[in-house]
CSV table of C-alpha atoms and ligand atoms in Angstrom, one decimal:
chain,number,residue,atom,x,y,z
A,1,MET,CA,150.0,260.0,242.5
A,2,ALA,CA,153.6,259.4,244.1
A,3,ALA,CA,155.8,262.5,244.4
A,4,PHE,CA,158.5,261.2,241.9
A,5,ASN,CA,160.2,263.0,239.4
A,6,THR,CA,159.1,261.4,236.2
A,7,LEU,CA,160.3,261.5,232.5
A,8,ASP,CA,158.1,264.6,232.0
A,9,ASP,CA,160.6,266.5,234.3
A,10,LEU,CA,163.7,265.2,232.5
A,11,ALA,CA,165.3,267.5,230.0
A,12,ASP,CA,166.1,265.9,226.5
A,13,GLY,CA,169.6,265.3,225.1
A,14,GLN,CA,171.2,264.1,228.2
A,15,ARG,CA,173.5,261.2,229.2
A,16,VAL,CA,170.9,258.9,231.0
A,17,LEU,CA,171.6,255.7,233.2
A,18,VAL,CA,168.4,253.7,233.2
A,19,ARG,CA,167.6,250.7,235.6
A,20,VAL,CA,165.1,248.3,234.0
A,21,ASP,CA,164.2,244.8,234.9
A,22,LEU,CA,164.5,242.3,232.2
A,23,ASN,CA,164.9,239.3,234.6
A,24,SER,CA,163.1,236.5,232.7
A,25,PRO,CA,162.4,232.8,232.8
A,26,VAL,CA,165.4,230.9,231.3
A,27,GLU,CA,164.9,227.5,229.7
A,28,ASP,CA,167.9,225.3,228.7
A,29,GLY,CA,170.0,228.4,228.6
A,30,VAL,CA,167.4,230.3,226.3
A,31,VAL,CA,166.0,233.5,227.7
A,32,GLN,CA,162.1,233.5,227.3
A,33,ASP,CA,160.5,236.5,225.7
A,34,ASN,CA,157.9,237.9,228.0
A,35,HIS,CA,156.0,241.1,228.8
A,36,ARG,CA,158.8,242.9,230.5
A,37,PHE,CA,160.5,243.4,227.1
A,38,ASP,CA,157.7,245.2,225.5
A,39,ARG,CA,156.9,247.3,228.4
A,40,TYR,CA,160.5,248.6,228.9
A,41,ALA,CA,160.8,249.1,225.2
A,42,GLU,CA,158.4,252.0,225.5
A,43,THR,CA,160.6,253.7,228.1
A,44,VAL,CA,163.8,253.0,226.2
A,45,ARG,CA,162.4,254.2,222.8
A,46,GLU,CA,160.9,257.3,224.4
A,47,LEU,CA,164.4,258.2,226.0
A,48,ALA,CA,166.1,257.6,222.6
A,49,ASP,CA,163.7,259.5,220.6
A,50,ARG,CA,164.4,262.5,222.9
A,51,ASP,CA,168.1,262.4,221.8
A,52,ASN,CA,169.4,261.0,225.1
A,53,LYS,CA,172.4,258.8,225.1
A,54,VAL,CA,170.7,255.8,226.9
A,55,VAL,CA,172.6,253.2,229.0
A,56,LEU,CA,170.6,250.4,230.5
A,57,MET,CA,171.4,248.4,233.5
A,58,ALA,CA,169.4,245.1,234.4
A,59,HIS,CA,169.9,241.9,236.2
A,60,GLN,CA,169.3,238.2,235.4
A,61,GLY,CA,168.8,235.4,237.9
A,62,ARG,CA,171.2,235.1,240.9
A,63,PRO,CA,174.7,233.6,241.3
A,64,GLY,CA,174.6,229.9,241.6
A,65,ARG,CA,171.3,229.4,239.7
A,66,ASP,CA,170.8,228.1,236.2
A,67,ASP,CA,169.1,231.4,235.3
A,68,PHE,CA,172.2,233.4,236.1
A,69,VAL,CA,173.2,234.2,232.5
A,70,SER,CA,174.7,237.1,230.4
A,71,LEU,CA,172.4,239.8,229.1
A,72,ASP,CA,173.4,239.2,225.4
A,73,GLN,CA,170.1,237.5,224.5
A,74,HIS,CA,168.1,240.2,226.3
A,75,ALA,CA,169.8,242.8,224.1
A,76,GLU,CA,168.6,241.0,221.0
A,77,ILE,CA,165.0,240.4,222.3
A,78,LEU,CA,164.6,244.1,223.5
A,79,GLU,CA,166.0,245.3,220.1
A,80,GLU,CA,163.1,243.8,218.4
A,81,TYR,CA,160.6,245.6,220.5
A,82,VAL,CA,162.4,249.0,220.5
A,83,GLY,CA,162.8,248.9,216.9
A,84,LYS,CA,166.4,250.5,217.2
A,85,PRO,CA,169.8,248.9,217.7
A,86,ILE,CA,170.7,247.9,221.2
A,87,ASN,CA,174.5,247.8,221.7
A,88,PHE,CA,175.7,245.3,224.3
A,89,VAL,CA,178.9,245.3,226.3
A,90,GLU,CA,180.1,242.3,228.3
A,91,ASP,CA,181.2,244.6,231.2
A,92,ILE,CA,179.5,246.7,233.9
A,93,TYR,CA,181.9,249.3,235.1
A,94,GLY,CA,185.3,248.4,233.8
A,95,ASP,CA,187.3,249.9,231.0
A,96,ASP,CA,185.1,248.2,228.2
A,97,ALA,CA,181.9,249.5,229.7
A,98,ILE,CA,183.3,253.1,230.1
A,99,ALA,CA,184.7,253.0,226.5
A,100,ALA,CA,181.2,251.9,225.2
A,101,ILE,CA,179.5,254.6,227.2
A,102,GLU,CA,181.8,257.3,226.0
A,103,GLY,CA,181.3,256.2,222.4
A,104,LEU,CA,177.6,256.6,222.4
A,105,GLU,CA,176.0,259.3,220.2
A,106,ALA,CA,172.7,261.0,221.0
A,107,GLY,CA,169.7,258.7,220.4
A,108,GLU,CA,171.9,255.4,220.8
A,109,ILE,CA,171.3,252.7,223.2
A,110,LEU,CA,173.8,250.5,225.2
A,111,LEU,CA,173.0,247.7,227.6
A,112,LEU,CA,175.5,246.8,230.3
A,113,GLU,CA,176.2,243.3,231.5
A,114,ASN,CA,174.1,241.6,234.2
A,115,THR,CA,174.4,243.8,237.2
A,116,ARG,CA,174.5,240.9,239.6
A,117,MET,CA,177.9,239.9,238.1
A,118,ALA,CA,179.3,242.7,240.0
A,119,ASP,CA,180.4,242.0,243.6
A,120,ASP,CA,179.0,245.5,244.8
A,121,GLU,CA,175.4,244.8,243.5
A,122,LEU,CA,173.8,242.3,245.7
A,123,PRO,CA,174.6,242.9,249.3
A,124,GLU,CA,171.3,244.4,250.8
A,125,LYS,CA,172.6,247.7,252.2
A,126,ALA,CA,171.2,251.1,252.8
A,127,PRO,CA,171.0,253.5,249.8
A,128,GLU,CA,173.9,255.7,251.5
A,129,GLU,CA,176.2,252.6,251.6
A,130,HIS,CA,175.4,251.5,248.0
A,131,ALA,CA,176.1,255.2,246.9
A,132,LYS,CA,179.7,254.8,248.2
A,133,SER,CA,180.5,251.5,246.3
A,134,ASP,CA,183.0,251.3,243.5
A,135,PHE,CA,180.2,250.4,241.0
A,136,VAL,CA,178.2,253.6,241.8
A,137,GLN,CA,181.2,255.9,242.1
A,138,THR,CA,182.8,254.7,239.0
A,139,LEU,CA,179.8,254.9,236.7
A,140,SER,CA,178.0,258.1,237.9
A,141,PRO,CA,180.4,260.7,236.6
A,142,TYR,CA,179.6,259.6,233.0
A,143,PHE,CA,175.8,260.5,233.5
A,144,ASP,CA,173.6,263.6,233.8
A,145,ALA,CA,170.6,261.6,235.2
A,146,PHE,CA,169.4,258.2,236.7
A,147,VAL,CA,166.1,256.8,235.6
A,148,ASN,CA,164.8,254.0,237.8
A,149,ASP,CA,162.1,252.0,235.8
A,150,ALA,CA,162.7,248.7,237.4
A,151,TYR,CA,159.5,248.6,239.7
A,152,SER,CA,159.7,244.8,239.8
A,153,ALA,CA,163.0,245.0,241.5
A,154,ALA,CA,162.1,247.9,243.6
A,155,HIS,CA,161.9,245.6,246.6
A,156,ARG,CA,165.6,245.0,246.3
A,157,ALA,CA,168.0,247.4,247.8
A,158,HIS,CA,170.9,246.7,245.5
A,159,ALA,CA,173.5,249.1,244.2
A,160,SER,CA,171.8,249.6,240.9
A,161,THR,CA,168.3,250.0,242.4
A,162,VAL,CA,169.1,252.4,245.3
A,163,GLY,CA,172.7,253.7,245.0
A,164,PHE,CA,172.6,255.8,241.8
A,165,ALA,CA,169.5,257.6,243.0
A,166,LEU,CA,171.7,259.4,245.6
A,167,GLU,CA,174.5,260.3,243.2
A,168,LEU,CA,172.5,261.6,240.2
A,169,PRO,CA,169.3,263.5,239.7
A,170,ALA,CA,166.7,260.7,239.8
A,171,TYR,CA,163.6,260.1,237.9
A,172,ALA,CA,160.9,257.3,237.8
A,173,GLY,CA,160.5,255.7,234.3
A,174,ARG,CA,157.1,255.1,232.8
A,175,VAL,CA,156.9,251.6,234.0
A,176,MET,CA,157.8,252.6,237.6
A,177,GLU,CA,155.1,255.4,237.6
A,178,ALA,CA,152.2,253.1,236.5
A,179,GLU,CA,153.1,250.2,238.4
A,180,TYR,CA,153.6,252.2,241.7
A,181,GLU,CA,150.4,254.1,241.1
A,182,TYR,CA,148.1,251.1,240.5
A,183,ASN,CA,149.8,248.4,242.8
A,184,THR,CA,150.3,250.6,245.7
A,185,GLY,CA,146.6,251.8,245.2
A,186,VAL,CA,145.0,248.3,245.2
A,187,ALA,CA,144.2,248.3,249.0
A,188,GLU,CA,143.0,251.9,249.0
A,189,ARG,CA,140.9,251.2,246.0
A,190,ALA,CA,139.5,248.0,247.4
A,191,ARG,CA,138.5,249.8,250.6
A,192,GLU,CA,136.8,252.6,248.6
A,193,THR,CA,134.8,250.4,246.3
A,194,GLU,CA,131.1,250.1,247.6
A,195,GLY,CA,130.1,247.0,245.7
A,196,GLN,CA,131.6,243.5,245.7
A,197,VAL,CA,135.5,243.3,245.8
A,198,THR,CA,137.0,240.0,244.7
A,199,MET,CA,140.6,238.8,244.6
A,200,VAL,CA,141.9,235.9,242.6
A,201,LEU,CA,144.7,234.2,244.4
A,202,GLY,CA,146.9,231.4,242.9
A,203,GLY,CA,150.5,230.7,242.1
A,204,ASN,CA,152.6,228.3,244.0
A,205,LYS,CA,153.2,229.7,247.4
A,206,SER,CA,150.8,229.6,250.3
A,207,GLU,CA,152.9,232.0,252.3
A,208,ASP,CA,152.1,234.7,249.8
A,209,VAL,CA,148.4,233.9,249.7
A,210,ILE,CA,148.3,234.0,253.5
A,211,SER,CA,150.1,237.4,253.5
A,212,VAL,CA,147.6,238.9,251.2
A,213,VAL,CA,144.6,237.5,252.9
A,214,ASN,CA,145.8,238.8,256.3
A,215,ASN,CA,146.7,242.3,255.0
A,216,LEU,CA,143.7,242.7,252.7
A,217,GLY,CA,141.1,240.9,254.6
A,218,ASP,CA,139.2,244.2,255.5
A,219,ALA,CA,139.1,245.3,252.1
A,220,ILE,CA,138.2,242.3,250.0
A,221,ASP,CA,134.8,240.4,250.2
A,222,THR,CA,135.7,237.3,248.5
A,223,PHE,CA,139.0,235.5,247.8
A,224,LEU,CA,138.8,232.9,244.9
A,225,ILE,CA,141.6,230.5,245.7
A,226,GLY,CA,143.4,228.3,243.2
A,227,GLY,CA,146.8,227.2,242.4
A,228,LEU,CA,148.7,225.2,245.1
A,229,PRO,CA,147.4,227.3,247.9
A,230,GLY,CA,143.8,226.1,246.8
A,231,GLU,CA,144.9,222.5,247.6
A,232,LEU,CA,146.5,223.5,250.9
A,233,PHE,CA,143.4,225.4,252.1
A,234,LEU,CA,141.4,222.3,251.2
A,235,ARG,CA,143.9,220.1,253.2
A,236,ALA,CA,143.5,222.4,256.3
A,237,GLU,CA,139.7,221.7,256.0
A,238,GLY,CA,140.3,217.9,256.2
A,239,HIS,CA,140.2,217.0,252.4
A,240,PRO,CA,142.6,214.5,251.1
A,241,VAL,CA,144.4,216.9,248.8
A,242,GLY,CA,147.4,219.3,249.2
A,243,MET,CA,150.0,216.6,249.6
A,244,ASP,CA,153.0,215.6,247.4
A,245,VAL,CA,152.5,212.4,245.4
A,246,GLY,CA,155.4,210.5,243.5
A,247,ASP,CA,158.5,212.5,243.4
A,248,MET,CA,156.6,215.8,243.8
A,249,ASP,CA,158.2,218.3,246.1
A,250,LEU,CA,155.9,221.2,246.2
A,251,LEU,CA,153.4,220.8,248.9
A,252,ASP,CA,154.3,219.0,252.0
A,253,GLY,CA,157.1,221.4,253.0
A,254,GLN,CA,154.7,224.4,252.6
A,255,TRP,CA,152.2,222.5,254.5
A,256,GLU,CA,154.5,222.1,257.6
A,257,GLU,CA,155.3,225.8,257.5
A,258,THR,CA,151.8,227.1,257.1
A,259,LYS,CA,149.4,224.5,258.4
A,260,ASP,CA,148.5,226.3,261.7
A,261,THR,CA,147.7,229.5,260.0
A,262,LEU,CA,145.7,227.7,257.2
A,263,GLU,CA,143.8,225.7,259.8
A,264,ASP,CA,143.1,229.0,261.7
A,265,LEU,CA,141.8,230.7,258.5
A,266,VAL,CA,139.4,228.0,257.4
A,267,ALA,CA,138.1,227.6,261.0
A,268,ASN,CA,137.5,231.5,261.5
A,269,ARG,CA,137.2,233.2,258.2
A,270,ARG,CA,135.7,230.2,255.9
A,271,ASP,CA,133.0,232.6,254.5
A,272,GLU,CA,135.6,235.0,252.8
A,273,PHE,CA,137.1,232.1,250.7
A,274,GLU,CA,135.9,230.2,247.8
A,275,LEU,CA,137.8,226.9,247.4
A,276,PRO,CA,138.1,224.5,244.4
A,277,THR,CA,135.4,221.8,244.1
A,278,ASP,CA,137.2,220.0,241.3
A,279,PHE,CA,140.7,219.7,239.8
A,280,ALA,CA,142.3,218.9,236.4
A,281,TYR,CA,145.1,216.5,236.0
A,282,GLU,CA,147.0,214.6,233.2
A,283,ASP,CA,145.4,211.3,232.5
A,284,ASP,CA,147.4,208.1,231.2
A,285,ASP,CA,146.9,209.4,227.6
A,286,GLY,CA,148.6,212.8,228.5
A,287,GLU,CA,145.2,214.5,228.2
A,288,ARG,CA,143.3,216.8,230.6
A,289,ALA,CA,141.0,215.0,232.8
A,290,GLU,CA,139.0,216.3,235.8
A,291,ILE,CA,137.9,214.9,239.2
A,292,ALA,CA,135.4,216.3,241.7
A,293,LEU,CA,136.8,217.0,245.2
A,294,GLU,CA,134.2,214.6,246.6
A,295,ASP,CA,135.3,211.7,244.4
A,296,ILE,CA,138.9,211.9,245.7
A,297,ASP,CA,139.5,209.2,248.5
A,298,GLU,CA,143.2,209.4,248.2
A,299,LYS,CA,145.4,211.8,246.2
A,300,ASP,CA,147.3,209.8,243.6
A,301,THR,CA,148.3,212.4,240.9
A,302,GLY,CA,149.2,216.2,240.7
A,303,TYR,CA,146.5,218.5,240.1
A,304,LEU,CA,147.4,221.1,237.6
A,305,ASP,CA,144.5,223.4,237.5
A,306,ILE,CA,141.1,224.1,239.0
A,307,GLY,CA,138.3,222.1,237.2
A,308,HIS,CA,135.4,223.5,235.2
A,309,ASP,CA,132.9,223.3,238.0
A,310,THR,CA,135.1,225.5,240.1
A,311,ILE,CA,135.6,227.8,237.1
A,312,GLU,CA,131.6,228.0,236.7
A,313,ALA,CA,131.3,229.0,240.4
A,314,TYR,CA,134.1,231.5,240.3
A,315,VAL,CA,133.1,233.3,237.0
A,316,PRO,CA,129.6,234.7,238.4
A,317,ILE,CA,131.3,236.1,241.4
A,318,ILE,CA,133.7,237.9,239.2
A,319,GLU,CA,130.7,239.1,237.0
A,320,GLU,CA,129.0,240.7,239.9
A,321,SER,CA,132.1,242.5,241.2
A,322,GLU,CA,132.9,246.2,241.0
A,323,ALA,CA,136.5,245.5,241.5
A,324,VAL,CA,138.8,242.4,240.9
A,325,PHE,CA,142.4,241.9,241.6
A,326,VAL,CA,144.6,239.0,240.6
A,327,LYS,CA,147.6,237.7,242.4
A,328,GLY,CA,149.0,234.5,240.8
A,329,ALA,CA,147.6,232.0,238.3
A,330,VAL,CA,145.2,229.3,239.3
A,331,GLY,CA,146.9,226.5,237.4
A,332,VAL,CA,149.9,225.7,235.4
A,333,PHE,CA,148.9,228.1,232.5
A,334,GLU,CA,152.2,227.6,230.8
A,335,ASP,CA,150.9,224.2,229.6
A,336,GLU,CA,147.8,224.9,227.2
A,337,ARG,CA,146.1,221.9,228.8
A,338,PHE,CA,145.9,223.4,232.2
A,339,ALA,CA,145.4,227.1,231.3
A,340,ASP,CA,141.7,226.9,231.3
A,341,GLY,CA,141.1,228.1,234.8
A,342,THR,CA,143.6,231.1,234.6
A,343,VAL,CA,142.5,232.2,231.2
A,344,GLU,CA,138.8,231.8,231.9
A,345,LEU,CA,139.0,233.8,235.1
A,346,ILE,CA,141.0,236.6,233.4
A,347,GLU,CA,138.8,236.6,230.5
A,348,ALA,CA,135.8,237.0,232.7
A,349,ILE,CA,137.4,240.1,234.4
A,350,GLY,CA,138.0,241.4,231.0
A,351,ARG,CA,134.5,241.0,229.9
A,352,THR,CA,133.1,243.1,232.8
A,353,ASP,CA,133.6,246.8,233.3
A,354,CYS,CA,134.9,246.4,236.8
A,355,PHE,CA,138.2,248.0,238.0
A,356,SER,CA,140.9,245.4,237.6
A,357,VAL,CA,144.6,244.9,238.4
A,358,VAL,CA,146.0,241.7,237.2
A,359,GLY,CA,149.4,240.5,238.5
A,360,GLY,CA,151.7,238.1,240.1
A,361,GLY,CA,155.1,236.9,238.7
A,362,ASP,CA,154.3,235.3,235.3
A,363,THR,CA,150.7,235.9,235.3
A,364,ALA,CA,151.0,238.8,232.8
A,365,ARG,CA,152.3,236.3,230.3
A,366,THR,CA,148.9,234.7,230.2
A,367,LEU,CA,147.5,237.7,228.2
A,368,SER,CA,150.0,237.5,225.4
A,369,MET,CA,150.1,233.6,225.5
A,370,TYR,CA,146.4,233.3,225.1
A,371,GLY,CA,145.5,236.4,223.0
A,372,LEU,CA,143.9,238.5,225.6
A,373,SER,CA,143.7,242.2,225.2
A,374,GLU,CA,145.6,244.4,227.8
A,375,ASP,CA,143.0,247.2,227.1
A,376,ASP,CA,140.3,245.1,228.9
A,377,TYR,CA,142.1,245.7,232.3
A,378,ASP,CA,142.9,248.9,234.2
A,379,HIS,CA,146.5,247.6,234.8
A,380,ILE,CA,148.5,244.5,234.1
A,381,SER,CA,151.4,244.3,236.5
A,382,ILE,CA,154.7,242.7,235.3
A,383,ALA,CA,155.9,242.5,238.9
A,384,GLY,CA,156.1,239.4,241.2
A,385,GLY,CA,157.6,240.0,244.6
A,386,ALA,CA,157.3,243.9,244.4
A,387,TYR,CA,153.6,243.4,243.5
A,388,LEU,CA,153.1,241.3,246.6
A,389,ASN,CA,155.0,243.9,248.8
A,390,ALA,CA,152.6,246.6,247.4
A,391,LEU,CA,149.5,244.5,248.0
A,392,THR,CA,150.6,243.7,251.6
A,393,GLY,CA,151.7,247.3,252.4
A,394,GLN,CA,155.5,246.7,252.7
A,395,GLU,CA,157.9,249.3,251.5
A,396,LEU,CA,159.6,249.2,248.1
A,397,GLU,CA,162.9,250.6,248.9
A,398,ALA,CA,164.0,251.7,245.6
A,399,ALA,CA,160.6,253.6,245.0
A,400,GLU,CA,161.0,255.3,248.4
A,401,VAL,CA,164.4,256.5,247.5
A,402,LEU,CA,163.1,258.2,244.3
A,403,ILE,CA,160.4,259.8,246.3
A,404,GLU,CA,162.9,261.0,249.0
A,405,GLN,CA,165.1,262.5,246.4
A,406,ALA,CA,162.3,264.5,244.7
A,407,THR,CA,161.1,266.1,247.9
B,1,ATP,N1,148.3,223.4,240.7
B,1,ATP,C1,149.5,223.9,240.3
B,1,ATP,N2,150.7,223.0,240.4
B,1,ATP,C2,151.9,223.4,240.1
B,1,ATP,N3,152.2,224.8,239.9
B,1,ATP,C3,151.1,225.6,239.8
B,1,ATP,C4,149.7,225.3,240.1
B,1,ATP,N4,149.0,226.3,239.9
B,1,ATP,C5,149.8,227.3,239.5
B,1,ATP,N5,151.0,226.9,239.5
B,1,ATP,C6,152.3,227.6,239.1
B,1,ATP,O1,152.4,228.8,240.0
B,1,ATP,C7,153.5,229.6,239.2
B,1,ATP,C8,153.5,230.8,239.8
B,1,ATP,O2,152.5,231.7,239.4
B,1,ATP,P1,152.4,233.2,239.3
B,1,ATP,O3,153.8,233.7,238.9
B,1,ATP,O4,151.2,233.7,238.6
B,1,ATP,O5,152.2,233.4,240.8
B,1,ATP,P2,153.0,234.2,242.0
B,1,ATP,O6,152.4,233.8,243.1
B,1,ATP,O7,153.0,235.7,241.6
B,1,ATP,O8,154.5,233.7,241.9
B,1,ATP,P3,155.8,234.3,241.6
B,1,ATP,O9,156.7,234.0,242.9
B,1,ATP,O10,156.4,233.6,240.5
B,1,ATP,O11,155.7,235.8,241.5
B,1,ATP,C9,153.2,229.5,237.8
B,1,ATP,O12,154.3,229.2,237.0
B,1,ATP,C10,152.2,228.2,237.7
B,1,ATP,O13,152.5,227.3,236.8
B,2,3PG,O1,161.9,239.1,238.7
B,2,3PG,C1,161.6,239.5,239.7
B,2,3PG,O2,160.7,239.5,240.4
B,2,3PG,C2,162.6,240.7,240.1
B,2,3PG,O3,163.6,241.0,239.1
B,2,3PG,C3,163.4,240.4,241.5
B,2,3PG,O4,164.3,239.2,241.2
B,2,3PG,P1,164.8,238.6,242.5
B,2,3PG,O5,163.8,237.9,243.1
B,2,3PG,O6,165.8,237.4,241.9
B,2,3PG,O7,165.5,239.5,243.3
């Protein structure tokens, strides 16, 4: 257990500034509901029920990107999950924000505007530097405590993630507490487990997969590889897959960056990896079709999921495991036609009584999208980059600040 102060240590009836992470996919300007909202709703509801004046900070996207939008839609979605009104102010630490903060009654909740719209937020700086910023200095006097619940942004040393913890008594929220404990514990748990330890690795970045394989190689017996890295590993072994076709721009760039490492891995550690033996693609009628690796002479279409032969080979390995960890989806699960691989592997994990942690960017969405029960897993992570950092033993600066402040 990390040496944080938690919500159990926080007195009721205070003015509390809370950092959450509501960063979400945005499609055509519309913020997509996802697991982060229902997770944070629990912390927010608890704080409001305990008669605190609750002020939330969160970010969305990055300047210059299409997903860099206001948090007004987030307030509406979060309100549904919390079951209490969420006031929203289109300001972060100016006069409007201060007036809204001062107007709050006990038990009321206010969401401030996207923190990344403040110039002070984004520069990666030491916590001491962020603590001196106008953002932190202006807002801190209006609060009695700072709660950081934004585990999934804890690998970012931004003003709202590290600065306030130095100016106010700092506490970890419920999400931070659980995510830190489970995700940081994966490597240790894997090393301690006596039986088979398996890790499903997918997603769209081979660099991430290489980083996990290199850091956890001693702890994991078998890596079940899918997603785009699956194709790239096979390309490293000389198969005619793992390249872009048509106007695709997903694989060749990654190949150039990682081919030496991938070739080295398949040459020296091949017995640790299970690689796809077939793939799913979209046929001329828009249906899911599958092709065996051995039947591919030349790649002429995008492969969007592992095929059923691969699923049938991977599932028994999961079933005989004592611990299974997931990082990333093995196919484009957002499209129902290409969700079989991701859903069937995650379902298999849920059926066994192995210890399990499922995470990686959007992977948590698979559960709600396809009706899987969270109760069948030890932990579902809602973090992407922070989960990767935890798996690969890199520091999460915002979590470290909370621990330092508590000691
Ligand atoms: N064969 C594939 N082709 C294209 N995209 C794929 C393929 N397989 C998986 N993906 C995509 O990879 C994306 C990232 O998956 P996921 O978020 O689970 O992994 P991740 O490695 O944790 O990534 P993130 O950086 O988002 O945290 C998903 O949106 C999924 O659609
Ligand atoms: O969604 C995330 O993974 C976090 O909110 C971090 O977002 P960032 O990668 O834009 O910093």
